[in-house]
Short mmCIF file of C-alpha atoms in Angstrom, two decimals:
data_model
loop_
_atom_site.label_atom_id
_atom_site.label_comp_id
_atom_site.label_asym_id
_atom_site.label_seq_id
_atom_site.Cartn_x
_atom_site.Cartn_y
_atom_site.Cartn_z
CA UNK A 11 -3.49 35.51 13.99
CA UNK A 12 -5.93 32.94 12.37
CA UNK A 13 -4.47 33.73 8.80
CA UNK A 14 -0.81 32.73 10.40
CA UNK A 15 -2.20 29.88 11.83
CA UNK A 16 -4.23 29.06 8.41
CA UNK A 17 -0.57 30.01 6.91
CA UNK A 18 1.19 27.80 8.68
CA UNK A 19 -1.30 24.53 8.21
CA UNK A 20 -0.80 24.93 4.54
CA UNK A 21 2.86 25.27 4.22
CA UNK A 22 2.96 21.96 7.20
CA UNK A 23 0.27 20.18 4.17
CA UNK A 24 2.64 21.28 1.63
CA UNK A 25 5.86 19.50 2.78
CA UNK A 26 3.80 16.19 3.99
CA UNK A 27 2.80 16.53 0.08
CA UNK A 28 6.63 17.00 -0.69
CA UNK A 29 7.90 14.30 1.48
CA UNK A 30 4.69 11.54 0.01
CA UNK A 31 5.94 12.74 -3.09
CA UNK A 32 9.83 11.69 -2.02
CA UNK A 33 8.63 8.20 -0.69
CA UNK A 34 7.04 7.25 -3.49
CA UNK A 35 9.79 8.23 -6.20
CA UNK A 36 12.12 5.84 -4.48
CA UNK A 37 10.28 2.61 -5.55
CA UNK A 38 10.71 4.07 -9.44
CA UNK A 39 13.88 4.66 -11.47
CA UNK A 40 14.07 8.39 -13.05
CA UNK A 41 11.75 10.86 -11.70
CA UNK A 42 14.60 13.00 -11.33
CA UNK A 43 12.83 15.95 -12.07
CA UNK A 44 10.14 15.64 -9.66
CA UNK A 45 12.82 15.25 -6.85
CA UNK A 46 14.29 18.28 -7.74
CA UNK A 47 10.73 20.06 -7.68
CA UNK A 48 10.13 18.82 -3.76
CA UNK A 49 13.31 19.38 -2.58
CA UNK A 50 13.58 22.80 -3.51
CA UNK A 51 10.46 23.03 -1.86
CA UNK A 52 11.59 21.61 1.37
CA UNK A 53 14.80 23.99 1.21
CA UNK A 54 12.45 26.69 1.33
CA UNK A 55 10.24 24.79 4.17
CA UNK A 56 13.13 23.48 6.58
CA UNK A 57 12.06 20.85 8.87
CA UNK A 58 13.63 18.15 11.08
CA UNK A 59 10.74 15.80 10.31
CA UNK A 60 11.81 16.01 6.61
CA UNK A 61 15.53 14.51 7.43
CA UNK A 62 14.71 10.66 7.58
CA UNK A 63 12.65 11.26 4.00
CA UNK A 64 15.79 12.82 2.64
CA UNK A 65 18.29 10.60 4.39
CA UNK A 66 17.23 7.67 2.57
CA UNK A 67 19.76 6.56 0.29
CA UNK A 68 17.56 5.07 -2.53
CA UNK A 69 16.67 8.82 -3.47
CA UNK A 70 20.52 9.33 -4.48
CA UNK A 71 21.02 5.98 -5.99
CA UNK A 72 23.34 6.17 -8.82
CA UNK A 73 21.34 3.72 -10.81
CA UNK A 74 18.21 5.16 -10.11
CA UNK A 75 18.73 8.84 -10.21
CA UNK A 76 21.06 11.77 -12.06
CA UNK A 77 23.85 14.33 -10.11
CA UNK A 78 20.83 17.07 -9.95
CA UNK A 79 18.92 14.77 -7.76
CA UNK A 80 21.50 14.10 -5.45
CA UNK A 81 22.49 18.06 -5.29
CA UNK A 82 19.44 19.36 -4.84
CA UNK A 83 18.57 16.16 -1.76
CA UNK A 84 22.05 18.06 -0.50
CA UNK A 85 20.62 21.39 -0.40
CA UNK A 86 17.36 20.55 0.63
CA UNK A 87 19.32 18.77 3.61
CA UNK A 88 22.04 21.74 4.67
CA UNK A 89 18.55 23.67 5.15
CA UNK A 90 16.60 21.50 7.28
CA UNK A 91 19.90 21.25 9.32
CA UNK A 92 20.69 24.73 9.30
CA UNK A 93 17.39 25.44 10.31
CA UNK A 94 17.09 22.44 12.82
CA UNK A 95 20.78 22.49 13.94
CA UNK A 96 19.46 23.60 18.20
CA UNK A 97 16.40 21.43 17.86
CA UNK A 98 18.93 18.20 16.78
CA UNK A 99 21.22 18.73 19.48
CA UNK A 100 18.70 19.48 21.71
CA UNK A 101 17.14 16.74 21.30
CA UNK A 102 20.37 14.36 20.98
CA UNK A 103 19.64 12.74 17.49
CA UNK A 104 22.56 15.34 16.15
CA UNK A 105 25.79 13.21 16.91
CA UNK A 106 24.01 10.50 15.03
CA UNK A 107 23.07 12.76 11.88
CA UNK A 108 26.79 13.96 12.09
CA UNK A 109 27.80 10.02 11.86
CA UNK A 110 25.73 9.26 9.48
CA UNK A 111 26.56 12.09 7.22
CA UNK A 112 30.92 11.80 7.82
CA UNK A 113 30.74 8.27 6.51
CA UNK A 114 28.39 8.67 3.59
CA UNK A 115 30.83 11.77 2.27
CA UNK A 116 33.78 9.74 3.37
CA UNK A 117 32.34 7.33 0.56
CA UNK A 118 31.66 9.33 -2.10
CA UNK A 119 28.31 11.01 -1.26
CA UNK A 120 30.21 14.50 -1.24
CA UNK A 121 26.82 16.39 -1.94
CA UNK A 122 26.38 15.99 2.08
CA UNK A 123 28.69 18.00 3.42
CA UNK A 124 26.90 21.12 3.34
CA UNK A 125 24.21 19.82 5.88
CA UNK A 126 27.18 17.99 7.90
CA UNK A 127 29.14 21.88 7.81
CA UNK A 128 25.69 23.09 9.26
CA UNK A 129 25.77 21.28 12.56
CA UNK A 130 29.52 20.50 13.42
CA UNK A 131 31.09 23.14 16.15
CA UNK A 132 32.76 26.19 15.10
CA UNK A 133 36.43 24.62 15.01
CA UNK A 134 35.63 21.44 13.39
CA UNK A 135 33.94 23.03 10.38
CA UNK A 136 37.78 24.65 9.57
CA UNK A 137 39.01 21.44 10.09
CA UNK A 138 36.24 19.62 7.66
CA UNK A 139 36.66 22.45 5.10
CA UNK A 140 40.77 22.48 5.15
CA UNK A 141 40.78 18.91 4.20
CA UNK A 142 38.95 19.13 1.14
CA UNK A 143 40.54 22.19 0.25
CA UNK A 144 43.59 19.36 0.58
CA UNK A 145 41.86 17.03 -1.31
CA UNK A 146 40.97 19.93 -4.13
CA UNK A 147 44.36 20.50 -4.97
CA UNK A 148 45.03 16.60 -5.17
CA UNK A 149 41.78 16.30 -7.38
CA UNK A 150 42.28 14.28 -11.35
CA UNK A 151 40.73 16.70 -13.42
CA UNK A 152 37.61 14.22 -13.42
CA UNK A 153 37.27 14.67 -9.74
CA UNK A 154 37.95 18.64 -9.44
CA UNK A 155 34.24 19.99 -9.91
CA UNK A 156 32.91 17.53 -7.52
CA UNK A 157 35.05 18.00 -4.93
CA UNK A 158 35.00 22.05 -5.49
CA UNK A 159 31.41 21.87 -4.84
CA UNK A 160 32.04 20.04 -1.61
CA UNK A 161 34.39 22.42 -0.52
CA UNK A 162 32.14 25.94 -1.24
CA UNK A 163 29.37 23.67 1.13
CA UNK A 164 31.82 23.93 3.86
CA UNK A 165 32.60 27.24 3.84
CA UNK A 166 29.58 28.64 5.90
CA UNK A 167 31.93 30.89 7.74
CA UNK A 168 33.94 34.26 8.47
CA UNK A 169 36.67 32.31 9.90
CA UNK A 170 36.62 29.32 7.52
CA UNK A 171 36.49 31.73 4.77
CA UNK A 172 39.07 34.18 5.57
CA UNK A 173 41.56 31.31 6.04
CA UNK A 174 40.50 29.11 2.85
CA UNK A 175 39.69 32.53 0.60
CA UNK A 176 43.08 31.41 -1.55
CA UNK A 177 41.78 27.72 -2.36
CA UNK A 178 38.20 29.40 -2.92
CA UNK A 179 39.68 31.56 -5.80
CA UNK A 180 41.49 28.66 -7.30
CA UNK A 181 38.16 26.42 -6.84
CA UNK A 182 35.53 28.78 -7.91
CA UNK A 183 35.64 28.19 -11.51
CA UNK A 184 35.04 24.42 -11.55
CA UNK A 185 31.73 24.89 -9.50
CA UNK A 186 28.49 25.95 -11.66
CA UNK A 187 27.05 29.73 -11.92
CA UNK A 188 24.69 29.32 -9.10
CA UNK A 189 27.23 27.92 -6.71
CA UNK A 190 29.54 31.16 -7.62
CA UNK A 191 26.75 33.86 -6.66
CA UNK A 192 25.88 31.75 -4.05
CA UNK A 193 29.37 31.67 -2.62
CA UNK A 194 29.77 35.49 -3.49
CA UNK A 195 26.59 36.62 -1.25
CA UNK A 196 28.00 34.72 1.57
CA UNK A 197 31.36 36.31 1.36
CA UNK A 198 29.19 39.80 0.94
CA UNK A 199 27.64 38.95 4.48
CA UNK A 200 30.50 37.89 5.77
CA UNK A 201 32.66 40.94 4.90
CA UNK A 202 30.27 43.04 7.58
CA UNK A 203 31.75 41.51 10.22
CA UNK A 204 35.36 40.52 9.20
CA UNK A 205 36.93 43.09 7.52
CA UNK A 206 39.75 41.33 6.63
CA UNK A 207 37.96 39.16 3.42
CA UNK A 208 38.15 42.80 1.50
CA UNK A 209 41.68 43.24 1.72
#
């Protein structure tokens, strides 16, 4: 048991390195490539304590930072929420995350949706994911691959799924490679328990 507890220091050491990391890439334009690096990091090390660090707008800023930056602070973000979604609630600090993250998509910040999909109920993820499957089909070509991405982060259901699976074939080849197999392995797991995605 000391090795798990000598395992689990060093992983806790790694992600305070990730988030110092984070805070200090704010103050400089660029550096996307390092923010990459530490979020993927912190998707693999979900933690509520990393939310605030990744919450801060200045790590998504247009002028500061490219579209992989801000998709891989939305992944790194749908995992610590996924991961965290009980603990947030539990401790009441998830109603204000939810907030937070309606009005920055509502905006333009579409790359959040995936971590806003991870802690709505049940029903209100259909509802979140049917309106940008609306918005899809009213996309400009210019808008279609950005707003195909935000739909694939809502689907993180059976249900959701088995009612959007039409838009999700129309969508699926504006979003990138990665985002396909990613999409296809959830639609693999969900098929075990609702048949009715392999008709």
């Amino acid at each position: 048991s000391k090795y798990i507890k000598r395992s689990d220091a060093d992983m806790g050491k790694l992600v305070d390195v990730c988030l110092m990391v984070l805070q200090h890439t704010m103050m400089v334009r660029g550096l996307s490539a390092l923010v990459v690096s530490a979020c993927a990091i912190l998707k693999a090390l979900p933690c509520a304590r990393a939310l605030p660090v990744l919450l801060d707008s200045r790590l998504v800023d247009p002028g500061q930072r490219d579209v992989r930056a801000q998709r891989a602070v939305g992944e790194a973000l749908r995992a610590c929420c996924a991961a965290c979604r009980d603990e947030l609630w539990a401790a009441g600090t998830a109603q204000r995350l939810v907030n937070e993250l309606q009005s920055r998509a509502a905006s333009g910040q579409e790359f959040l949706l995936g971590a806003l999909a991870q802690l709505l109920p049940a029903r209100d993820v259909r509802h979140l994911a049917e309106h940008w499957a609306k918005l899809c089909m009213e996309a400009s070509p210019d808008q279609r691959a950005l707003r195909a991405q935000a739909l694939f982060s809502t689907v993180i259901n059976p249900e959701v799924c088995l009612s959007l699976c039409e838009d999700c074939a129309r969508m699926l080849p504006f979003v990138p490679v990665d985002e396909q197999v990613y999409f296809a392995e959830r639609v693999a797991g969900f098929a075990k328990t609702t048949p009715g995605l392999l008709a």
